[in-house]
PDB file of C-alpha atoms and ligand atoms in Angstrom:
ATOM      1  CA  UNK T   1       6.062   3.777   5.279  1.00  0.00           C
ATOM      2  CA  UNK T   2       3.479   6.499   4.829  1.00  0.00           C
ATOM      3  CA  UNK T   3       0.356   5.001   6.450  1.00  0.00           C
ATOM      4  CA  UNK T   4      -0.651   3.328   3.178  1.00  0.00           C
ATOM      5  CA  UNK T   5      -3.069   0.413   2.706  1.00  0.00           C
ATOM      6  CA  UNK T   6      -1.631  -1.778  -0.044  1.00  0.00           C
ATOM      7  CA  UNK T   7      -2.365  -5.323   1.106  1.00  0.00           C
ATOM      8  CA  UNK T   8      -4.885  -6.556   3.637  1.00  0.00           C
ATOM      9  CA  UNK T   9      -1.883  -8.010   5.484  1.00  0.00           C
ATOM     10  CA  UNK T  10      -0.788  -4.409   6.203  1.00  0.00           C
ATOM     11  CA  UNK T  11      -3.561  -4.480   8.844  1.00  0.00           C
ATOM     12  CA  UNK T  12      -3.608  -6.755  11.880  1.00  0.00           C
ATOM     13  CA  UNK T  13      -6.788  -8.023  13.528  1.00  0.00           C
ATOM     14  CA  UNK T  14      -7.053  -4.944  15.741  1.00  0.00           C
ATOM     15  CA  UNK T  15      -6.687  -2.595  12.733  1.00  0.00           C
ATOM     16  CA  UNK T  16      -9.372  -4.503  10.854  1.00  0.00           C
ATOM     17  CA  UNK T  17     -11.833  -4.435  13.751  1.00  0.00           C
ATOM     18  CA  UNK T  18     -11.212  -0.727  14.347  1.00  0.00           C
ATOM     19  CA  UNK T  19     -12.062  -0.016  10.673  1.00  0.00           C
ATOM     20  CA  UNK T  20     -15.267  -2.064  10.944  1.00  0.00           C
ATOM     21  CA  UNK T  21     -16.286  -0.305  14.154  1.00  0.00           C
ATOM     22  CA  UNK T  22     -15.625   3.114  12.642  1.00  0.00           C
ATOM     23  CA  UNK T  23     -17.557   2.150   9.491  1.00  0.00           C
ATOM     24  CA  UNK T  24     -20.571   1.402  11.699  1.00  0.00           C
ATOM     25  CA  UNK T  25     -20.346   4.990  12.936  1.00  0.00           C
ATOM     26  CA  UNK T  26     -20.117   6.303   9.373  1.00  0.00           C
ATOM     27  CA  UNK T  27     -23.190   4.285   8.425  1.00  0.00           C
ATOM     28  CA  UNK T  28     -25.102   6.103  11.175  1.00  0.00           C
ATOM     29  CA  UNK T  29     -23.649   9.507  10.263  1.00  0.00           C
ATOM     30  CA  UNK T  30     -21.960   9.610   6.829  1.00  0.00           C
ATOM     31  CA  UNK T  31     -21.961  13.412   6.439  1.00  0.00           C
ATOM     32  CA  UNK T  32     -19.138  15.119   8.357  1.00  0.00           C
ATOM     33  CA  UNK T  33     -16.420  17.684   7.702  1.00  0.00           C
ATOM     34  CA  UNK T  34     -13.409  15.732   8.935  1.00  0.00           C
ATOM     35  CA  UNK T  35     -11.655  15.845   5.536  1.00  0.00           C
ATOM     36  CA  UNK T  36     -12.312  19.564   5.011  1.00  0.00           C
ATOM     37  CA  UNK T  37      -9.324  21.046   3.190  1.00  0.00           C
ATOM     38  CA  UNK T  38      -7.980  17.619   2.182  1.00  0.00           C
ATOM     39  CA  UNK T  39      -7.550  16.534  -1.437  1.00  0.00           C
ATOM     40  CA  UNK T  40      -7.714  12.872  -2.441  1.00  0.00           C
ATOM     41  CA  UNK T  41      -6.480  11.781  -5.888  1.00  0.00           C
ATOM     42  CA  UNK T  42      -8.170   8.788  -7.521  1.00  0.00           C
ATOM     43  CA  UNK T  43      -5.941   7.313 -10.230  1.00  0.00           C
ATOM     44  CA  UNK T  44      -7.803   4.553 -12.052  1.00  0.00           C
ATOM     45  CA  UNK T  45      -5.749   2.797 -14.730  1.00  0.00           C
ATOM     46  CA  UNK T  46      -8.514   0.168 -14.983  1.00  0.00           C
ATOM     47  CA  UNK T  47     -12.315   0.535 -15.213  1.00  0.00           C
ATOM     48  CA  UNK T  48     -14.378   0.756 -12.037  1.00  0.00           C
ATOM     49  CA  UNK T  49     -17.871   1.714 -10.964  1.00  0.00           C
ATOM     50  CA  UNK T  50     -18.178   0.907  -7.248  1.00  0.00           C
ATOM     51  CA  UNK T  51     -14.662   1.357  -5.956  1.00  0.00           C
ATOM     52  CA  UNK T  52     -13.978   4.708  -7.563  1.00  0.00           C
ATOM     53  CA  UNK T  53     -17.407   6.196  -6.999  1.00  0.00           C
ATOM     54  CA  UNK T  54     -17.648   5.024  -3.391  1.00  0.00           C
ATOM     55  CA  UNK T  55     -14.163   6.358  -2.575  1.00  0.00           C
ATOM     56  CA  UNK T  56     -15.047   9.661  -4.212  1.00  0.00           C
ATOM     57  CA  UNK T  57     -18.417   9.817  -2.423  1.00  0.00           C
ATOM     58  CA  UNK T  58     -16.628   9.015   0.831  1.00  0.00           C
ATOM     59  CA  UNK T  59     -14.329  12.021   0.353  1.00  0.00           C
ATOM     60  CA  UNK T  60     -17.138  14.373  -0.636  1.00  0.00           C
ATOM     61  CA  UNK T  61     -19.374  13.298   2.274  1.00  0.00           C
ATOM     62  CA  UNK T  62     -16.481  13.989   4.654  1.00  0.00           C
ATOM     63  CA  UNK T  63     -16.025  17.491   3.254  1.00  0.00           C
ATOM     64  CA  UNK T  64     -12.895  16.855   1.172  1.00  0.00           C
ATOM     65  CA  UNK T  65     -12.175  17.299  -2.547  1.00  0.00           C
ATOM     66  CA  UNK T  66     -11.320  14.813  -5.285  1.00  0.00           C
ATOM     67  CA  UNK T  67      -8.941  15.081  -8.249  1.00  0.00           C
ATOM     68  CA  UNK T  68      -7.806  12.353 -10.628  1.00  0.00           C
ATOM     69  CA  UNK T  69      -8.757  10.318 -13.659  1.00  0.00           C
ATOM     70  CA  UNK T  70     -11.129   7.447 -14.326  1.00  0.00           C
ATOM     71  CA  UNK T  71      -9.491   6.645 -17.653  1.00  0.00           C
ATOM     72  CA  UNK T  72      -5.712   6.615 -17.857  1.00  0.00           C
ATOM     73  CA  UNK T  73      -6.094   7.357 -21.574  1.00  0.00           C
ATOM     74  CA  UNK T  74      -6.709  10.968 -20.560  1.00  0.00           C
ATOM     75  CA  UNK T  75      -3.510  11.094 -18.461  1.00  0.00           C
ATOM     76  CA  UNK T  76       0.085  11.668 -19.564  1.00  0.00           C
ATOM     77  CA  UNK T  77       0.767   7.935 -19.210  1.00  0.00           C
ATOM     78  CA  UNK T  78      -0.353   7.815 -22.867  1.00  0.00           C
ATOM     79  CA  UNK T  79       2.647  10.059 -23.673  1.00  0.00           C
ATOM     80  CA  UNK T  80       4.957   7.630 -21.925  1.00  0.00           C
ATOM     81  CA  UNK T  81       5.058   9.075 -18.409  1.00  0.00           C
ATOM     82  CA  UNK T  82       6.082   6.418 -15.908  1.00  0.00           C
ATOM     83  CA  UNK T  83       4.090   5.444 -12.834  1.00  0.00           C
ATOM     84  CA  UNK T  84       7.011   6.740 -10.762  1.00  0.00           C
ATOM     85  CA  UNK T  85       6.724  10.230 -12.250  1.00  0.00           C
ATOM     86  CA  UNK T  86       2.918  10.276 -12.058  1.00  0.00           C
ATOM     87  CA  UNK T  87       2.958   9.380  -8.363  1.00  0.00           C
ATOM     88  CA  UNK T  88       5.653  11.961  -7.640  1.00  0.00           C
ATOM     89  CA  UNK T  89       3.616  14.637  -9.419  1.00  0.00           C
ATOM     90  CA  UNK T  90       0.242  13.768  -7.898  1.00  0.00           C
ATOM     91  CA  UNK T  91       1.752  13.729  -4.416  1.00  0.00           C
ATOM     92  CA  UNK T  92       2.573  17.420  -4.959  1.00  0.00           C
ATOM     93  CA  UNK T  93      -1.155  18.142  -5.343  1.00  0.00           C
ATOM     94  CA  UNK T  94      -3.013  15.731  -3.056  1.00  0.00           C
ATOM     95  CA  UNK T  95      -2.995  14.458   0.545  1.00  0.00           C
ATOM     96  CA  UNK T  96      -3.698  10.806  -0.364  1.00  0.00           C
ATOM     97  CA  UNK T  97      -3.788   8.645  -3.479  1.00  0.00           C
ATOM     98  CA  UNK T  98      -6.285   5.891  -4.297  1.00  0.00           C
ATOM     99  CA  UNK T  99      -4.927   3.811  -7.170  1.00  0.00           C
ATOM    100  CA  UNK T 100      -6.210   0.950  -9.328  1.00  0.00           C
ATOM    101  CA  UNK T 101      -3.721  -0.575 -11.735  1.00  0.00           C
ATOM    102  CA  UNK T 102      -3.646  -3.699 -13.940  1.00  0.00           C
ATOM    103  CA  UNK T 103      -0.187  -4.774 -12.739  1.00  0.00           C
ATOM    104  CA  UNK T 104       0.270  -6.895  -9.607  1.00  0.00           C
ATOM    105  CA  UNK T 105       2.483  -4.914  -7.229  1.00  0.00           C
ATOM    106  CA  UNK T 106       1.831  -1.488  -8.792  1.00  0.00           C
ATOM    107  CA  UNK T 107       0.207  -0.158  -5.621  1.00  0.00           C
ATOM    108  CA  UNK T 108       3.128  -1.378  -3.476  1.00  0.00           C
ATOM    109  CA  UNK T 109       5.526   0.343  -5.854  1.00  0.00           C
ATOM    110  CA  UNK T 110       3.467   3.555  -5.674  1.00  0.00           C
ATOM    111  CA  UNK T 111       3.415   3.413  -1.860  1.00  0.00           C
ATOM    112  CA  UNK T 112       7.189   2.970  -1.725  1.00  0.00           C
ATOM    113  CA  UNK T 113       7.884   6.119  -3.735  1.00  0.00           C
ATOM    114  CA  UNK T 114       5.006   8.257  -2.480  1.00  0.00           C
ATOM    115  CA  UNK T 115       5.435  10.689   0.411  1.00  0.00           C
ATOM    116  CA  UNK T 116       1.626  10.621   0.970  1.00  0.00           C
ATOM    117  CA  UNK T 117      -0.579   7.609   1.827  1.00  0.00           C
ATOM    118  CA  UNK T 118      -1.556   5.275  -1.001  1.00  0.00           C
ATOM    119  CA  UNK T 119      -4.678   3.097  -0.910  1.00  0.00           C
ATOM    120  CA  UNK T 120      -4.738   0.096  -3.223  1.00  0.00           C
ATOM    121  CA  UNK T 121      -8.058  -0.008  -5.092  1.00  0.00           C
ATOM    122  CA  UNK T 122      -7.060  -3.244  -6.847  1.00  0.00           C
ATOM    123  CA  UNK T 123      -3.754  -4.272  -8.437  1.00  0.00           C
ATOM    124  CA  UNK T 124      -4.004  -6.905 -11.150  1.00  0.00           C
ATOM    125  CA  UNK T 125      -5.036 -10.272  -9.730  1.00  0.00           C
ATOM    126  CA  UNK T 126      -3.165  -9.581  -6.494  1.00  0.00           C
ATOM    127  CA  UNK T 127      -5.081  -7.651  -3.807  1.00  0.00           C
ATOM    128  CA  UNK T 128      -8.190  -5.524  -3.262  1.00  0.00           C
ATOM    129  CA  UNK T 129      -8.004  -4.660   0.447  1.00  0.00           C
ATOM    130  CA  UNK T 130     -10.777  -2.048   0.622  1.00  0.00           C
ATOM    131  CA  UNK T 131     -13.135  -4.591  -0.975  1.00  0.00           C
ATOM    132  CA  UNK T 132     -12.111  -7.110   1.656  1.00  0.00           C
ATOM    133  CA  UNK T 133     -12.815  -4.709   4.495  1.00  0.00           C
ATOM    134  CA  UNK T 134     -16.294  -4.038   3.109  1.00  0.00           C
ATOM    135  CA  UNK T 135     -16.783  -7.788   2.674  1.00  0.00           C
ATOM    136  CA  UNK T 136     -15.852  -8.310   6.326  1.00  0.00           C
ATOM    137  CA  UNK T 137     -18.201  -5.499   7.345  1.00  0.00           C
ATOM    138  CA  UNK T 138     -21.000  -7.152   5.365  1.00  0.00           C
ATOM    139  CA  UNK T 139     -20.256 -10.575   6.826  1.00  0.00           C
ATOM    140  CA  UNK T 140     -20.200  -9.286  10.411  1.00  0.00           C
ATOM    141  CA  UNK T 141     -23.337  -7.223   9.856  1.00  0.00           C
ATOM    142  CA  UNK T 142     -25.326 -10.151   8.464  1.00  0.00           C
ATOM    143  CA  UNK T 143     -23.957 -12.923  10.698  1.00  0.00           C
ATOM    144  CA  UNK T 144     -23.410 -10.955  13.906  1.00  0.00           C
ATOM    145  CA  UNK T 145     -19.842 -12.296  14.062  1.00  0.00           C
ATOM    146  CA  UNK T 146     -16.782 -13.005  11.949  1.00  0.00           C
ATOM    147  CA  UNK T 147     -15.820 -16.091  13.952  1.00  0.00           C
ATOM    148  CA  UNK T 148     -16.224 -19.770  12.981  1.00  0.00           C
ATOM    149  CA  UNK T 149     -18.097 -19.197   9.716  1.00  0.00           C
ATOM    150  CA  UNK T 150     -18.397 -21.568   6.774  1.00  0.00           C
ATOM    151  CA  UNK T 151     -17.627 -19.629   3.609  1.00  0.00           C
ATOM    152  CA  UNK T 152     -18.159 -21.044   0.132  1.00  0.00           C
ATOM    153  CA  UNK T 153     -16.230 -19.105  -2.539  1.00  0.00           C
ATOM    154  CA  UNK T 154     -17.247 -19.694  -6.134  1.00  0.00           C
ATOM    155  CA  UNK T 155     -15.889 -18.841  -9.571  1.00  0.00           C
ATOM    156  CA  UNK T 156     -12.580 -17.349 -10.615  1.00  0.00           C
ATOM    157  CA  UNK T 157     -10.374 -18.191  -7.665  1.00  0.00           C
ATOM    158  CA  UNK T 158      -7.214 -17.948  -9.740  1.00  0.00           C
ATOM    159  CA  UNK T 159      -7.443 -14.313 -10.852  1.00  0.00           C
ATOM    160  CA  UNK T 160      -9.976 -12.999  -8.309  1.00  0.00           C
ATOM    161  CA  UNK T 161      -8.084 -10.464  -6.198  1.00  0.00           C
ATOM    162  CA  UNK T 162     -11.050 -10.036  -3.854  1.00  0.00           C
ATOM    163  CA  UNK T 163     -10.845 -13.760  -3.064  1.00  0.00           C
ATOM    164  CA  UNK T 164      -7.133 -13.600  -2.303  1.00  0.00           C
ATOM    165  CA  UNK T 165      -7.505 -10.672   0.097  1.00  0.00           C
ATOM    166  CA  UNK T 166     -10.566 -12.243   1.761  1.00  0.00           C
ATOM    167  CA  UNK T 167      -8.795 -15.529   2.526  1.00  0.00           C
ATOM    168  CA  UNK T 168      -5.939 -13.679   4.210  1.00  0.00           C
ATOM    169  CA  UNK T 169      -8.226 -11.401   6.237  1.00  0.00           C
ATOM    170  CA  UNK T 170     -10.469 -14.240   7.442  1.00  0.00           C
ATOM    171  CA  UNK T 171      -7.439 -16.082   8.845  1.00  0.00           C
ATOM    172  CA  UNK T 172      -7.931 -14.129  12.105  1.00  0.00           C
ATOM    173  CA  UNK T 173     -11.437 -15.535  12.578  1.00  0.00           C
ATOM    174  CA  UNK T 174     -11.234 -19.356  12.331  1.00  0.00           C
ATOM    175  CA  UNK T 175     -13.173 -19.813   9.075  1.00  0.00           C
ATOM    176  CA  UNK T 176     -13.800 -22.973   7.061  1.00  0.00           C
ATOM    177  CA  UNK T 177     -13.621 -22.559   3.296  1.00  0.00           C
ATOM    178  CA  UNK T 178     -15.097 -24.436   0.384  1.00  0.00           C
ATOM    179  CA  UNK T 179     -13.518 -23.424  -2.928  1.00  0.00           C
ATOM    180  CA  UNK T 180     -15.717 -24.039  -5.980  1.00  0.00           C
ATOM    181  CA  UNK T 181     -14.083 -23.519  -9.368  1.00  0.00           C
ATOM    182  CA  UNK T 182     -13.353 -25.224 -12.651  1.00  0.00           C
ATOM    183  CA  UNK T 183      -9.879 -26.758 -12.913  1.00  0.00           C
ATOM    184  CA  UNK T 184      -8.620 -23.814 -14.992  1.00  0.00           C
ATOM    185  CA  UNK T 185      -9.512 -21.289 -12.259  1.00  0.00           C
ATOM    186  CA  UNK T 186      -8.520 -23.150  -9.088  1.00  0.00           C
ATOM    187  CA  UNK T 187      -7.253 -21.287  -6.063  1.00  0.00           C
ATOM    188  CA  UNK T 188      -3.474 -20.726  -6.459  1.00  0.00           C
ATOM    189  CA  UNK T 189      -1.207 -23.012  -4.465  1.00  0.00           C
ATOM    190  CA  UNK T 190       0.130 -20.123  -2.360  1.00  0.00           C
ATOM    191  CA  UNK T 191      -3.329 -19.575  -0.809  1.00  0.00           C
ATOM    192  CA  UNK T 192      -3.689 -23.276  -0.031  1.00  0.00           C
ATOM    193  CA  UNK T 193      -0.288 -23.146   1.670  1.00  0.00           C
ATOM    194  CA  UNK T 194      -1.504 -20.054   3.552  1.00  0.00           C
ATOM    195  CA  UNK T 195      -4.621 -21.919   4.752  1.00  0.00           C
ATOM    196  CA  UNK T 196      -2.590 -24.927   5.909  1.00  0.00           C
ATOM    197  CA  UNK T 197      -0.133 -22.672   7.730  1.00  0.00           C
ATOM    198  CA  UNK T 198      -3.015 -20.982   9.578  1.00  0.00           C
ATOM    199  CA  UNK T 199      -4.882 -24.259  10.296  1.00  0.00           C
ATOM    200  CA  UNK T 200      -7.811 -23.195   8.122  1.00  0.00           C
ATOM    201  CA  UNK T 201      -9.770 -26.214   6.871  1.00  0.00           C
ATOM    202  CA  UNK T 202     -10.708 -26.088   3.192  1.00  0.00           C
ATOM    203  CA  UNK T 203     -12.090 -28.338   0.482  1.00  0.00           C
ATOM    204  CA  UNK T 204     -12.111 -27.925  -3.284  1.00  0.00           C
ATOM    205  CA  UNK T 205     -14.749 -28.982  -5.786  1.00  0.00           C
ATOM    206  CA  UNK T 206     -15.889 -28.148  -9.295  1.00  0.00           C
ATOM    207  CA  UNK T 207     -19.575 -28.812  -8.469  1.00  0.00           C
ATOM    208  CA  UNK T 208     -21.669 -25.801  -7.466  1.00  0.00           C
ATOM    209  CA  UNK T 209     -25.025 -27.455  -6.873  1.00  0.00           C
ATOM    210  CA  UNK T 210     -25.454 -28.314  -3.189  1.00  0.00           C
ATOM    211  CA  UNK T 211     -21.932 -27.223  -2.292  1.00  0.00           C
ATOM    212  CA  UNK T 212     -23.191 -24.304  -0.187  1.00  0.00           C
ATOM    213  CA  UNK T 213     -26.085 -25.966   1.657  1.00  0.00           C
ATOM    214  CA  UNK T 214     -24.213 -25.797   4.972  1.00  0.00           C
ATOM    215  CA  UNK T 215     -22.576 -22.404   4.313  1.00  0.00           C
ATOM    216  CA  UNK T 216     -23.092 -19.125   6.184  1.00  0.00           C
ATOM    217  CA  UNK T 217     -21.700 -17.061   3.309  1.00  0.00           C
ATOM    218  CA  UNK T 218     -21.818 -17.807  -0.405  1.00  0.00           C
ATOM    219  CA  UNK T 219     -19.252 -15.557  -2.101  1.00  0.00           C
ATOM    220  CA  UNK T 220     -19.806 -15.542  -5.863  1.00  0.00           C
ATOM    221  CA  UNK T 221     -17.226 -14.055  -8.224  1.00  0.00           C
ATOM    222  CA  UNK T 222     -17.015 -13.051 -11.872  1.00  0.00           C
ATOM    223  CA  UNK T 223     -14.651 -14.788 -14.285  1.00  0.00           C
ATOM    224  CA  UNK T 224     -12.035 -12.066 -14.818  1.00  0.00           C
ATOM    225  CA  UNK T 225     -11.956 -11.748 -18.610  1.00  0.00           C
ATOM    226  CA  UNK T 226      -9.337  -8.980 -18.447  1.00  0.00           C
ATOM    227  CA  UNK T 227      -6.751 -11.308 -16.830  1.00  0.00           C
ATOM    228  CA  UNK T 228      -6.801 -14.052 -19.493  1.00  0.00           C
ATOM    229  CA  UNK T 229      -3.890 -14.246 -21.948  1.00  0.00           C
ATOM    230  CA  UNK T 230      -5.907 -16.648 -24.102  1.00  0.00           C
ATOM    231  CA  UNK T 231      -9.468 -15.472 -24.844  1.00  0.00           C
ATOM    232  CA  UNK T 232     -10.388 -18.974 -26.096  1.00  0.00           C
ATOM    233  CA  UNK T 233      -9.755 -20.208 -22.568  1.00  0.00           C
ATOM    234  CA  UNK T 234     -12.014 -17.434 -21.220  1.00  0.00           C
ATOM    235  CA  UNK T 235     -14.763 -18.498 -23.637  1.00  0.00           C
ATOM    236  CA  UNK T 236     -14.538 -22.067 -22.296  1.00  0.00           C
ATOM    237  CA  UNK T 237     -15.058 -21.079 -18.661  1.00  0.00           C
ATOM    238  CA  UNK T 238     -16.971 -17.791 -18.731  1.00  0.00           C
ATOM    239  CA  UNK T 239     -20.421 -19.260 -18.033  1.00  0.00           C
ATOM    240  CA  UNK T 240     -19.337 -22.191 -15.933  1.00  0.00           C
ATOM    241  CA  UNK T 241     -21.546 -21.298 -12.940  1.00  0.00           C
ATOM    242  CA  UNK T 242     -24.858 -19.481 -12.722  1.00  0.00           C
ATOM    243  CA  UNK T 243     -26.664 -19.271  -9.406  1.00  0.00           C
ATOM    244  CA  UNK T 244     -30.455 -19.523  -9.752  1.00  0.00           C
ATOM    245  CA  UNK T 245     -33.057 -18.898  -7.074  1.00  0.00           C
ATOM    246  CA  UNK T 246     -34.118 -22.566  -6.998  1.00  0.00           C
ATOM    247  CA  UNK T 247     -30.565 -23.568  -5.996  1.00  0.00           C
ATOM    248  CA  UNK T 248     -30.836 -21.575  -2.731  1.00  0.00           C
ATOM    249  CA  UNK T 249     -33.869 -23.524  -1.466  1.00  0.00           C
ATOM    250  CA  UNK T 250     -32.152 -25.943   0.916  1.00  0.00           C
ATOM    251  CA  UNK T 251     -29.694 -23.502   2.446  1.00  0.00           C
ATOM    252  CA  UNK T 252     -29.350 -22.250   6.032  1.00  0.00           C
ATOM    253  CA  UNK T 253     -31.678 -19.397   7.079  1.00  0.00           C
ATOM    254  CA  UNK T 254     -28.688 -17.162   7.878  1.00  0.00           C
ATOM    255  CA  UNK T 255     -26.989 -17.716   4.493  1.00  0.00           C
ATOM    256  CA  UNK T 256     -26.168 -14.484   2.726  1.00  0.00           C
ATOM    257  CA  UNK T 257     -24.997 -14.253  -0.882  1.00  0.00           C
ATOM    258  CA  UNK T 258     -22.168 -11.809  -1.511  1.00  0.00           C
ATOM    259  CA  UNK T 259     -20.531 -10.768  -4.770  1.00  0.00           C
ATOM    260  CA  UNK T 260     -17.962  -7.972  -5.161  1.00  0.00           C
ATOM    261  CA  UNK T 261     -19.722  -7.036  -8.440  1.00  0.00           C
ATOM    262  CA  UNK T 262     -19.879  -6.380 -11.319  1.00  0.00           C
ATOM    263  CA  UNK T 263     -21.717  -9.597 -12.140  1.00  0.00           C
ATOM    264  CA  UNK T 264     -22.025 -10.919 -15.648  1.00  0.00           C
ATOM    265  CA  UNK T 265     -23.898 -14.245 -15.751  1.00  0.00           C
ATOM    266  CA  UNK T 266     -22.936 -15.814 -12.446  1.00  0.00           C
ATOM    267  CA  UNK T 267     -26.018 -14.713 -10.487  1.00  0.00           C
ATOM    268  CA  UNK T 268     -29.353 -14.893 -12.246  1.00  0.00           C
ATOM    269  CA  UNK T 269     -31.576 -11.854 -11.702  1.00  0.00           C
ATOM    270  CA  UNK T 270     -34.213 -14.118 -10.150  1.00  0.00           C
ATOM    271  CA  UNK T 271     -31.934 -14.275  -7.076  1.00  0.00           C
ATOM    272  CA  UNK T 272     -32.056 -10.492  -6.529  1.00  0.00           C
ATOM    273  CA  UNK T 273     -35.393 -10.556  -4.689  1.00  0.00           C
ATOM    274  CA  UNK T 274     -34.377 -13.438  -2.418  1.00  0.00           C
ATOM    275  CA  UNK T 275     -33.787 -12.111   1.111  1.00  0.00           C
ATOM    276  CA  UNK T 276     -30.501 -14.020   1.160  1.00  0.00           C
ATOM    277  CA  UNK T 277     -29.138 -11.853  -1.678  1.00  0.00           C
ATOM    278  CA  UNK T 278     -26.950  -9.180  -0.104  1.00  0.00           C
ATOM    279  CA  UNK T 279     -24.668  -7.948  -2.898  1.00  0.00           C
ATOM    280  CA  UNK T 280     -26.240  -4.541  -3.447  1.00  0.00           C
ATOM    281  CA  UNK T 281     -26.229  -3.736   0.293  1.00  0.00           C
ATOM    282  CA  UNK T 282     -22.634  -5.036   0.327  1.00  0.00           C
ATOM    283  CA  UNK T 283     -21.696  -2.428  -2.296  1.00  0.00           C
ATOM    284  CA  UNK T 284     -23.465   0.271  -0.269  1.00  0.00           C
ATOM    285  CA  UNK T 285     -21.453  -0.751   2.799  1.00  0.00           C
ATOM    286  CA  UNK T 286     -18.381   0.096   0.717  1.00  0.00           C
ATOM    287  CA  UNK T 287     -19.092   3.789   1.193  1.00  0.00           C
ATOM    288  CA  UNK T 288     -18.927   3.610   5.008  1.00  0.00           C
ATOM    289  CA  UNK T 289     -15.905   1.317   5.029  1.00  0.00           C
ATOM    290  CA  UNK T 290     -14.025   3.587   2.612  1.00  0.00           C
ATOM    291  CA  UNK T 291     -14.879   6.579   4.789  1.00  0.00           C
ATOM    292  CA  UNK T 292     -13.220   4.688   7.642  1.00  0.00           C
ATOM    293  CA  UNK T 293     -10.169   3.761   5.518  1.00  0.00           C
ATOM    294  CA  UNK T 294      -9.611   7.352   4.386  1.00  0.00           C
ATOM    295  CA  UNK T 295     -10.053   8.570   7.955  1.00  0.00           C
ATOM    296  CA  UNK T 296      -7.404   6.122   9.113  1.00  0.00           C
ATOM    297  CA  UNK T 297      -4.834   6.870   6.406  1.00  0.00           C
ATOM    298  CA  UNK T 298      -5.367  10.621   6.778  1.00  0.00           C
ATOM    299  CA  UNK T 299      -5.372  10.376  10.599  1.00  0.00           C
ATOM    300  CA  UNK T 300      -8.561  12.335  11.264  1.00  0.00           C
ATOM    301  CA  UNK T 301      -8.905  10.712  14.675  1.00  0.00           C
ATOM    302  CA  UNK T 302     -12.104   8.812  13.801  1.00  0.00           C
ATOM    303  CA  UNK T 303     -10.416   5.392  13.582  1.00  0.00           C
TER     304      UNK T 303
HETATM  305  N1   CP S   1     -15.948  -4.605  -6.686  1.00  0.00           N
HETATM  306  C1   CP S   1     -15.308  -3.744  -7.510  1.00  0.00           C
HETATM  307  O1   CP S   1     -14.083  -3.574  -7.434  1.00  0.00           O
HETATM  308  O2   CP S   1     -16.129  -3.116  -8.392  1.00  0.00           O
HETATM  309  P1   CP S   1     -15.641  -2.050  -9.481  1.00  0.00           P
HETATM  310  O3   CP S   1     -14.711  -2.775 -10.434  1.00  0.00           O
HETATM  311  O4   CP S   1     -16.887  -1.540 -10.132  1.00  0.00           O
HETATM  312  O5   CP S   1     -14.887  -0.984  -8.744  1.00  0.00           O
END
């Protein structure tokens, strides 16, 4: 393969820790010229604020240049060009591709045909590995460790690609999970099988209140409207959980609340000022982690 990052399982524990260590260096010194002369293409077939802008900022702060599209409606895919042909063309212009696509497996397909590295910026409900690496960075930064943590994951566990990648990545660090979701959005069976195979204890509940009182990390997620076939079903579950400040009262002092963002209604704004709220800093950490990812895939020597 071509040094791509498609799934978090493409990285072993050592790879993950080397990214986190390098990201710490980028946090101290984000402005460098290690990507001078390099061109990174960002191909976003789905909307994004954080992932695209932080990848693009990462390139610019490392001295590289960005090409691409934030709306596939402005690309020749609207004329019927296939993903195969788009990837083949873009790889003639750029040194690496960052791609977000609504179809599970699209990033893997792109990586298989591309002669240059491909970074998956989210494919359908499958994987979001750069988000997971920034989640791990945020967890380690706030807890001082990744080992033996109790992690409560709330919301859309069925379609939430950030959840799926996070479960796989945490398997190196002896976590304990609590999965909180309505029946319609339960964690898919394959991830429960994964947990059992890796001796990861987990429980499932539909009740949010009190479920995170013993947790180190509360990982809230948005109900993924764009993945529902039946919008009536989305309407039934869209506001199933809202975290309010009063609900955080009896939690551990080290608890930190993460959310990959965007949020809709699942975290009330009265939580934002609570010192346990960490989601905006988490998004900021994405810049440093994505600088590390690009440095690794483009072999600058910093990771
Ligand atoms: N967390 C995340 O993927 O955010 P965006 O959809 O804004 O990129």
